[in-house]
């Protein structure tokens, strides 16, 4: 019988902090494709592969860490979980709380969540609380709720989130048969870059791989605290998923950048939207704006002559484009070609 992917916790159990008696939740997360991107490879003169995290059950990489954090919460006897979110964490938390039978409360910056993500939290039965503030305000409230009430926090400050998310680095190595030379990804709250770096180090330390990649992270220009070297009070970007000014995993991300000999730089909203278009039109992968920040960064660094020739480069695209069609469609002329139901009219419309 063909092997059925069992989700990241079962597939990578040996590398995760669960005991034999722990219940492991799964919605089939992980096992996402690593897709060669010839159009990008020829544009930057390297061997570029895209890790397509939008193919996870709720359409983003968050499902890896949520499977892990929600399993831990369930095994610990929690009844309610809470998270702050720019949209994807809440979608994922809502889905995994549903399968775990737990109550889920999500704190969202009012008016700054893509419609698809809001819909996900609603249909999975989470209690939505919209906060008149940004993500950083929401996270502060979530942390305090956790400290003062019997609710489990499932943001990436919960170490079990990073445990699950590090499995993406394992998958990249398993697919390539080695670690890449450079791994690129968007940076918001900075959990993911920290988790990948942990995963790459653990595989190297276990002797599965011989080397470590340089970690390259990219933030949106007006929401780039790592580039500024300090928190940003009023982050702003079209890429709402990474509209974050005070990343929680600050020290871990700085260590990932510096210990790997990598970098964290900024890209403009225009570069992000351009990269989103190129991914869709030239590679065939539709991602949400934040997810295109890594590709935008790769193109930017290539423009500066900083991409080593023939390097093996993996770029994580973190979330599915279908989550935020409003932003994607706003970049296109939507004037439809309307014809009568007639072959001749169709042929004429096609220029035949
Ligand atoms: N890409 C997408 C699509 C995201 O949703 C996020 C974070 C990131 C990148 C950045 O990852 O925070 O680990 O550095 N979204 C969080 C959320 C904040 O609430 O969904 P990070």
CSV table of C-alpha atoms and ligand atoms in Angstrom, one decimal:
chain,number,residue,atom,x,y,z
A,1,UNK,CA,0.0,0.0,0.0
A,2,UNK,CA,1.2,3.5,-0.8
A,3,UNK,CA,2.6,5.3,2.2
A,4,UNK,CA,0.1,7.8,3.7
A,5,UNK,CA,1.8,10.8,5.2
A,6,UNK,CA,1.0,10.8,8.9
A,7,UNK,CA,1.6,14.4,9.8
A,8,UNK,CA,4.8,16.0,11.2
A,9,UNK,CA,4.5,14.7,14.7
A,10,UNK,CA,4.3,11.0,13.8
A,11,UNK,CA,6.8,11.3,10.8
A,12,UNK,CA,9.4,13.1,12.9
A,13,UNK,CA,8.6,11.7,16.4
A,14,UNK,CA,12.2,10.7,17.1
A,15,UNK,CA,13.2,14.4,16.9
A,16,UNK,CA,10.3,15.8,18.9
A,17,UNK,CA,9.7,16.1,22.7
A,18,UNK,CA,6.7,13.7,23.0
A,19,UNK,CA,6.5,10.5,25.1
A,20,UNK,CA,5.2,7.2,23.8
A,21,UNK,CA,1.9,7.7,25.7
A,22,UNK,CA,1.2,11.3,24.4
A,23,UNK,CA,-1.7,11.6,22.0
A,24,UNK,CA,-0.5,13.2,18.7
A,25,UNK,CA,-2.9,15.4,16.7
A,26,UNK,CA,-2.7,15.6,13.0
A,27,UNK,CA,-4.7,17.1,10.1
A,28,UNK,CA,-2.1,15.7,7.7
A,29,UNK,CA,0.2,18.8,8.0
A,30,UNK,CA,3.7,18.8,6.5
A,31,UNK,CA,5.0,16.7,3.7
A,32,UNK,CA,4.8,19.8,1.5
A,33,UNK,CA,6.4,19.9,-1.9
A,34,UNK,CA,9.9,21.4,-2.6
A,35,UNK,CA,9.3,22.7,-6.1
A,36,UNK,CA,12.2,23.6,-8.5
A,37,UNK,CA,11.8,27.1,-9.8
A,38,UNK,CA,13.6,27.3,-13.2
A,39,UNK,CA,12.4,30.8,-13.8
A,40,UNK,CA,13.9,32.1,-10.6
A,41,UNK,CA,17.0,29.9,-11.0
A,42,UNK,CA,17.9,31.6,-14.3
A,43,UNK,CA,17.0,35.0,-13.0
A,44,UNK,CA,19.4,34.8,-10.0
A,45,UNK,CA,22.0,32.3,-11.4
A,46,UNK,CA,21.5,29.7,-8.7
A,47,UNK,CA,19.5,26.5,-8.1
A,48,UNK,CA,16.3,27.7,-6.5
A,49,UNK,CA,13.7,25.5,-4.9
A,50,UNK,CA,10.4,26.7,-3.4
A,51,UNK,CA,9.0,25.0,-0.2
A,52,UNK,CA,5.3,25.4,-0.7
A,53,UNK,CA,3.8,25.7,2.8
A,54,UNK,CA,0.5,27.0,1.4
A,55,UNK,CA,-0.3,23.3,0.9
A,56,UNK,CA,-0.7,22.6,4.6
A,57,UNK,CA,-4.2,21.8,5.8
A,58,UNK,CA,-5.2,25.4,6.7
A,59,UNK,CA,-3.0,26.9,4.0
A,60,UNK,CA,0.1,28.0,5.9
A,61,UNK,CA,3.2,26.7,7.7
A,62,UNK,CA,1.5,27.4,11.1
A,63,UNK,CA,-0.1,23.9,11.0
A,64,UNK,CA,3.3,22.3,11.8
A,65,UNK,CA,3.7,24.1,15.1
A,66,UNK,CA,0.0,24.1,15.9
A,67,UNK,CA,-0.1,20.3,15.6
A,68,UNK,CA,2.6,20.2,18.2
A,69,UNK,CA,1.4,23.0,20.5
A,70,UNK,CA,-2.2,21.8,20.5
A,71,UNK,CA,-1.1,18.2,21.2
A,72,UNK,CA,0.9,19.4,24.2
A,73,UNK,CA,-2.1,21.5,25.4
A,74,UNK,CA,-4.4,18.5,25.1
A,75,UNK,CA,-1.9,16.1,26.8
A,76,UNK,CA,-1.6,18.7,29.6
A,77,UNK,CA,-5.4,18.8,30.1
A,78,UNK,CA,-6.0,22.3,28.9
A,79,UNK,CA,-9.6,23.2,27.9
A,80,UNK,CA,-9.1,26.6,26.3
A,81,UNK,CA,-6.3,28.0,24.1
A,82,UNK,CA,-5.7,31.6,23.1
A,83,UNK,CA,-3.5,33.2,20.5
A,84,UNK,CA,-2.8,36.6,19.0
A,85,UNK,CA,-2.6,36.6,15.2
A,86,UNK,CA,-2.3,38.4,11.9
A,87,UNK,CA,-4.6,35.7,10.6
A,88,UNK,CA,-2.8,32.4,9.8
A,89,UNK,CA,-2.0,31.4,13.4
A,90,UNK,CA,-5.7,32.0,14.3
A,91,UNK,CA,-6.9,29.9,11.3
A,92,UNK,CA,-4.6,27.1,12.3
A,93,UNK,CA,-5.3,27.3,16.0
A,94,UNK,CA,-9.0,27.2,15.3
A,95,UNK,CA,-8.7,24.1,13.1
A,96,UNK,CA,-6.5,22.2,15.5
A,97,UNK,CA,-8.6,23.2,18.5
A,98,UNK,CA,-11.6,21.8,16.6
A,99,UNK,CA,-9.9,18.5,16.1
A,100,UNK,CA,-8.7,18.5,19.7
A,101,UNK,CA,-12.1,19.4,21.1
A,102,UNK,CA,-10.7,22.5,22.8
A,103,UNK,CA,-12.2,26.0,23.0
A,104,UNK,CA,-10.2,28.5,21.0
A,105,UNK,CA,-10.1,32.3,21.4
A,106,UNK,CA,-8.2,34.4,18.9
A,107,UNK,CA,-7.2,38.1,19.3
A,108,UNK,CA,-6.9,39.9,16.0
A,109,UNK,CA,-5.9,43.4,15.0
A,110,UNK,CA,-9.2,44.9,13.8
A,111,UNK,CA,-9.5,45.5,10.1
A,112,UNK,CA,-6.1,44.1,9.3
A,113,UNK,CA,-6.9,40.4,8.6
A,114,UNK,CA,-7.3,39.0,5.1
A,115,UNK,CA,-10.9,37.8,4.5
A,116,UNK,CA,-10.0,34.2,3.9
A,117,UNK,CA,-8.2,33.9,7.2
A,118,UNK,CA,-11.0,35.5,9.1
A,119,UNK,CA,-13.4,33.0,7.4
A,120,UNK,CA,-11.2,30.1,8.6
A,121,UNK,CA,-11.3,31.1,12.2
A,122,UNK,CA,-15.1,31.6,12.0
A,123,UNK,CA,-15.9,28.3,10.3
A,124,UNK,CA,-13.7,26.3,12.7
A,125,UNK,CA,-15.7,27.7,15.6
A,126,UNK,CA,-13.1,29.9,17.3
A,127,UNK,CA,-14.3,32.9,19.4
A,128,UNK,CA,-13.0,36.0,17.5
A,129,UNK,CA,-12.0,39.1,19.5
A,130,UNK,CA,-11.0,42.0,17.4
A,131,UNK,CA,-8.6,44.4,19.1
A,132,UNK,CA,-8.3,48.1,18.3
A,133,UNK,CA,-4.6,47.8,18.0
A,134,UNK,CA,-1.9,45.9,16.1
A,135,UNK,CA,-0.5,42.4,16.4
A,136,UNK,CA,1.9,43.4,19.1
A,137,UNK,CA,-0.9,44.7,21.2
A,138,UNK,CA,-2.8,41.5,20.7
A,139,UNK,CA,0.2,39.4,21.7
A,140,UNK,CA,0.7,41.4,24.9
A,141,UNK,CA,-2.9,40.7,25.9
A,142,UNK,CA,-2.7,37.0,25.0
A,143,UNK,CA,0.4,36.6,27.1
A,144,UNK,CA,-1.3,38.3,30.1
A,145,UNK,CA,-4.4,36.2,29.7
A,146,UNK,CA,-2.2,33.1,29.8
A,147,UNK,CA,-0.4,34.4,32.9
A,148,UNK,CA,-3.5,35.3,34.8
A,149,UNK,CA,-6.1,32.8,33.6
A,150,UNK,CA,-6.3,29.0,33.0
A,151,UNK,CA,-5.8,29.3,29.2
A,152,UNK,CA,-2.9,27.8,27.2
A,153,UNK,CA,-1.0,30.2,24.9
A,154,UNK,CA,-0.4,28.8,21.4
A,155,UNK,CA,1.6,31.6,19.9
A,156,UNK,CA,5.2,30.8,19.0
A,157,UNK,CA,6.4,32.0,22.4
A,158,UNK,CA,5.1,28.5,23.3
A,159,UNK,CA,8.3,26.4,22.7
A,160,UNK,CA,6.2,23.5,21.3
A,161,UNK,CA,5.3,25.7,18.3
A,162,UNK,CA,8.9,25.9,17.2
A,163,UNK,CA,9.3,22.2,17.8
A,164,UNK,CA,6.7,21.4,15.2
A,165,UNK,CA,7.8,24.1,12.8
A,166,UNK,CA,11.4,22.9,12.7
A,167,UNK,CA,10.2,19.8,10.8
A,168,UNK,CA,10.1,22.0,7.7
A,169,UNK,CA,13.9,22.2,7.8
A,170,UNK,CA,14.0,18.4,8.1
A,171,UNK,CA,11.8,18.0,5.1
A,172,UNK,CA,14.0,20.3,3.0
A,173,UNK,CA,17.1,18.3,3.8
A,174,UNK,CA,15.2,15.0,3.2
A,175,UNK,CA,14.1,16.2,-0.2
A,176,UNK,CA,17.5,17.6,-1.3
A,177,UNK,CA,19.6,14.9,0.3
A,178,UNK,CA,21.6,17.7,1.9
A,179,UNK,CA,21.1,21.1,3.6
A,180,UNK,CA,20.8,24.0,1.2
A,181,UNK,CA,23.5,26.6,1.0
A,182,UNK,CA,21.0,29.4,1.7
A,183,UNK,CA,17.5,29.2,3.2
A,184,UNK,CA,15.3,32.2,2.6
A,185,UNK,CA,12.0,33.1,4.3
A,186,UNK,CA,9.8,36.0,5.4
A,187,UNK,CA,10.2,37.3,9.0
A,188,UNK,CA,7.4,38.6,11.1
A,189,UNK,CA,7.2,37.5,14.7
A,190,UNK,CA,10.4,35.6,14.0
A,191,UNK,CA,9.3,32.1,15.1
A,192,UNK,CA,9.8,30.5,11.8
A,193,UNK,CA,13.4,31.6,11.1
A,194,UNK,CA,14.2,30.4,14.6
A,195,UNK,CA,12.5,27.1,14.1
A,196,UNK,CA,14.2,26.4,10.8
A,197,UNK,CA,17.6,27.2,12.2
A,198,UNK,CA,16.9,24.8,15.1
A,199,UNK,CA,15.9,22.1,12.7
A,200,UNK,CA,18.9,22.5,10.5
A,201,UNK,CA,21.2,22.4,13.5
A,202,UNK,CA,19.5,19.3,14.9
A,203,UNK,CA,19.9,17.4,11.6
A,204,UNK,CA,23.5,18.4,11.4
A,205,UNK,CA,24.2,17.4,15.0
A,206,UNK,CA,22.4,14.1,14.5
A,207,UNK,CA,24.7,13.5,11.5
A,208,UNK,CA,21.9,13.5,9.0
A,209,UNK,CA,23.4,16.4,7.1
A,210,UNK,CA,27.0,17.7,7.0
A,211,UNK,CA,26.5,21.4,6.7
A,212,UNK,CA,24.3,24.3,7.7
A,213,UNK,CA,22.7,26.9,5.5
A,214,UNK,CA,23.0,30.7,5.8
A,215,UNK,CA,19.6,32.0,7.0
A,216,UNK,CA,18.3,34.9,5.0
A,217,UNK,CA,15.2,36.6,6.4
A,218,UNK,CA,13.2,39.4,4.8
A,219,UNK,CA,10.8,41.9,6.4
A,220,UNK,CA,8.5,44.5,4.9
A,221,UNK,CA,10.3,47.9,4.7
A,222,UNK,CA,7.9,49.7,7.1
A,223,UNK,CA,7.7,46.7,9.5
A,224,UNK,CA,11.4,45.9,9.7
A,225,UNK,CA,12.4,45.9,13.4
A,226,UNK,CA,15.4,43.7,12.8
A,227,UNK,CA,16.8,46.0,10.1
A,228,UNK,CA,16.2,49.0,12.4
A,229,UNK,CA,17.7,47.1,15.4
A,230,UNK,CA,14.8,48.0,17.6
A,231,UNK,CA,11.0,47.6,17.8
A,232,UNK,CA,8.8,49.6,15.4
A,233,UNK,CA,5.8,51.2,17.1
A,234,UNK,CA,3.5,51.5,14.1
A,235,UNK,CA,4.3,48.8,11.6
A,236,UNK,CA,2.6,49.1,8.2
A,237,UNK,CA,2.7,46.9,5.1
A,238,UNK,CA,0.4,45.4,2.4
A,239,UNK,CA,1.7,42.1,3.6
A,240,UNK,CA,-0.6,42.0,6.7
A,241,UNK,CA,0.7,38.7,7.9
A,242,UNK,CA,4.0,40.2,8.7
A,243,UNK,CA,2.7,43.6,10.0
A,244,UNK,CA,4.6,43.2,13.3
A,245,UNK,CA,6.8,45.7,15.1
A,246,UNK,CA,8.0,43.8,18.2
A,247,UNK,CA,8.9,40.2,17.3
A,248,UNK,CA,8.6,37.8,20.2
A,249,UNK,CA,11.5,35.5,19.1
A,250,UNK,CA,14.0,38.4,18.8
A,251,UNK,CA,17.1,36.8,20.3
A,252,UNK,CA,16.5,33.4,18.6
A,253,UNK,CA,16.2,35.2,15.2
A,254,UNK,CA,19.3,37.3,15.7
A,255,UNK,CA,21.2,34.1,16.7
A,256,UNK,CA,19.9,32.4,13.5
A,257,UNK,CA,21.0,35.3,11.4
A,258,UNK,CA,24.4,35.7,13.0
A,259,UNK,CA,25.4,32.1,13.8
A,260,UNK,CA,24.5,31.0,10.3
A,261,UNK,CA,26.4,33.9,8.6
A,262,UNK,CA,23.1,35.1,7.2
A,263,UNK,CA,21.2,38.4,7.0
A,264,UNK,CA,17.8,40.0,7.7
A,265,UNK,CA,17.0,42.8,5.3
A,266,UNK,CA,13.9,44.7,4.1
A,267,UNK,CA,11.9,44.7,0.9
A,268,UNK,CA,9.3,47.3,-0.2
A,269,UNK,CA,5.6,46.6,-0.6
A,270,UNK,CA,6.1,47.1,-4.3
A,271,UNK,CA,8.9,44.4,-4.4
A,272,UNK,CA,6.6,42.1,-2.4
A,273,UNK,CA,3.7,42.5,-4.8
A,274,UNK,CA,6.0,42.1,-7.8
A,275,UNK,CA,7.5,38.9,-6.4
A,276,UNK,CA,3.9,37.6,-5.7
A,277,UNK,CA,3.1,38.2,-9.4
A,278,UNK,CA,6.3,36.5,-10.6
A,279,UNK,CA,5.7,33.5,-8.5
A,280,UNK,CA,2.2,33.2,-9.8
A,281,UNK,CA,2.9,34.0,-13.5
A,282,UNK,CA,6.4,32.5,-14.0
A,283,UNK,CA,6.6,29.7,-11.4
A,284,UNK,CA,3.0,28.7,-11.1
A,285,UNK,CA,2.6,29.1,-7.3
A,286,UNK,CA,0.0,31.5,-5.9
A,287,UNK,CA,1.1,32.8,-2.5
A,288,UNK,CA,-0.2,35.5,-0.2
A,289,UNK,CA,1.8,38.8,-0.1
A,290,UNK,CA,3.8,38.1,3.1
A,291,UNK,CA,4.9,34.8,1.6
A,292,UNK,CA,6.4,36.5,-1.4
A,293,UNK,CA,8.8,38.6,0.8
A,294,UNK,CA,11.5,35.8,0.6
A,295,UNK,CA,11.4,35.7,-3.2
A,296,UNK,CA,11.4,39.5,-3.3
A,297,UNK,CA,14.5,39.4,-1.1
A,298,UNK,CA,16.2,36.8,-3.2
A,299,UNK,CA,15.7,39.0,-6.3
A,300,UNK,CA,16.9,42.1,-4.4
A,301,UNK,CA,20.1,40.4,-3.3
A,302,UNK,CA,20.7,39.1,-6.8
A,303,UNK,CA,20.4,42.7,-8.0
A,304,UNK,CA,23.1,43.6,-5.5
A,305,UNK,CA,25.3,40.7,-6.8
A,306,UNK,CA,25.1,38.9,-3.5
A,307,UNK,CA,23.7,35.6,-4.6
A,308,UNK,CA,26.6,33.1,-4.9
A,309,UNK,CA,26.7,31.4,-8.4
A,310,UNK,CA,25.1,28.0,-8.6
A,311,UNK,CA,24.3,28.0,-4.8
A,312,UNK,CA,21.5,25.6,-3.8
A,313,UNK,CA,18.8,27.9,-2.4
A,314,UNK,CA,15.5,27.1,-0.8
A,315,UNK,CA,12.8,29.7,-0.3
A,316,UNK,CA,9.9,29.1,2.0
A,317,UNK,CA,6.6,30.5,0.7
A,318,UNK,CA,4.6,30.5,3.9
A,319,UNK,CA,0.9,30.8,3.0
A,320,UNK,CA,-1.6,30.2,0.2
A,321,UNK,CA,-2.6,33.0,-2.1
A,322,UNK,CA,-6.3,32.1,-1.8
A,323,UNK,CA,-6.3,33.5,1.7
A,324,UNK,CA,-6.1,37.1,0.5
A,325,UNK,CA,-7.5,37.4,-3.0
A,326,UNK,CA,-8.5,41.0,-2.5
A,327,UNK,CA,-4.9,42.2,-2.5
A,328,UNK,CA,-3.9,39.9,-5.4
A,329,UNK,CA,-6.8,41.1,-7.5
A,330,UNK,CA,-6.2,44.7,-6.7
A,331,UNK,CA,-3.0,44.3,-8.8
A,332,UNK,CA,-4.9,43.3,-11.9
A,333,UNK,CA,-7.2,44.8,-14.5
A,334,UNK,CA,-10.5,43.0,-13.9
A,335,UNK,CA,-12.4,44.2,-16.9
A,336,UNK,CA,-14.0,41.0,-18.2
A,337,UNK,CA,-14.3,40.0,-21.8
A,338,UNK,CA,-18.0,39.3,-22.2
A,339,UNK,CA,-19.4,37.6,-25.3
A,340,UNK,CA,-22.6,36.0,-26.5
A,341,UNK,CA,-22.8,32.2,-26.1
A,342,UNK,CA,-21.4,31.8,-29.6
A,343,UNK,CA,-18.3,30.0,-31.1
A,344,UNK,CA,-17.6,32.8,-33.6
A,345,UNK,CA,-17.7,35.4,-30.9
A,346,UNK,CA,-15.4,33.2,-28.7
A,347,UNK,CA,-13.0,32.8,-31.6
A,348,UNK,CA,-13.0,36.5,-32.2
A,349,UNK,CA,-12.4,37.2,-28.5
A,350,UNK,CA,-9.4,34.8,-28.6
A,351,UNK,CA,-8.0,36.6,-31.7
A,352,UNK,CA,-8.3,33.5,-33.8
B,1,LIG,N1,4.3,34.4,6.4
B,1,LIG,C1,3.0,34.3,6.7
B,1,LIG,C2,2.0,34.0,5.7
B,1,LIG,C3,2.6,34.5,8.1
B,1,LIG,O1,1.4,34.3,8.4
B,1,LIG,C4,3.6,34.8,9.0
B,1,LIG,C5,3.3,35.0,10.4
B,1,LIG,C6,4.9,34.9,8.6
B,1,LIG,C7,5.2,34.7,7.3
B,1,LIG,C8,6.1,35.3,9.5
B,1,LIG,O2,6.4,34.2,10.3
B,1,LIG,O3,6.0,35.2,12.5
B,1,LIG,O4,7.3,33.1,12.3
B,1,LIG,O5,8.3,35.2,11.5
B,1,LIG,N2,2.1,35.1,10.9
B,1,LIG,C9,1.7,35.1,12.3
B,1,LIG,C10,0.2,35.0,12.4
B,1,LIG,C11,2.2,36.3,13.0
B,1,LIG,O6,-0.4,35.4,13.4
B,1,LIG,O7,-0.4,34.3,11.6
B,1,LIG,P1,7.0,34.4,11.8
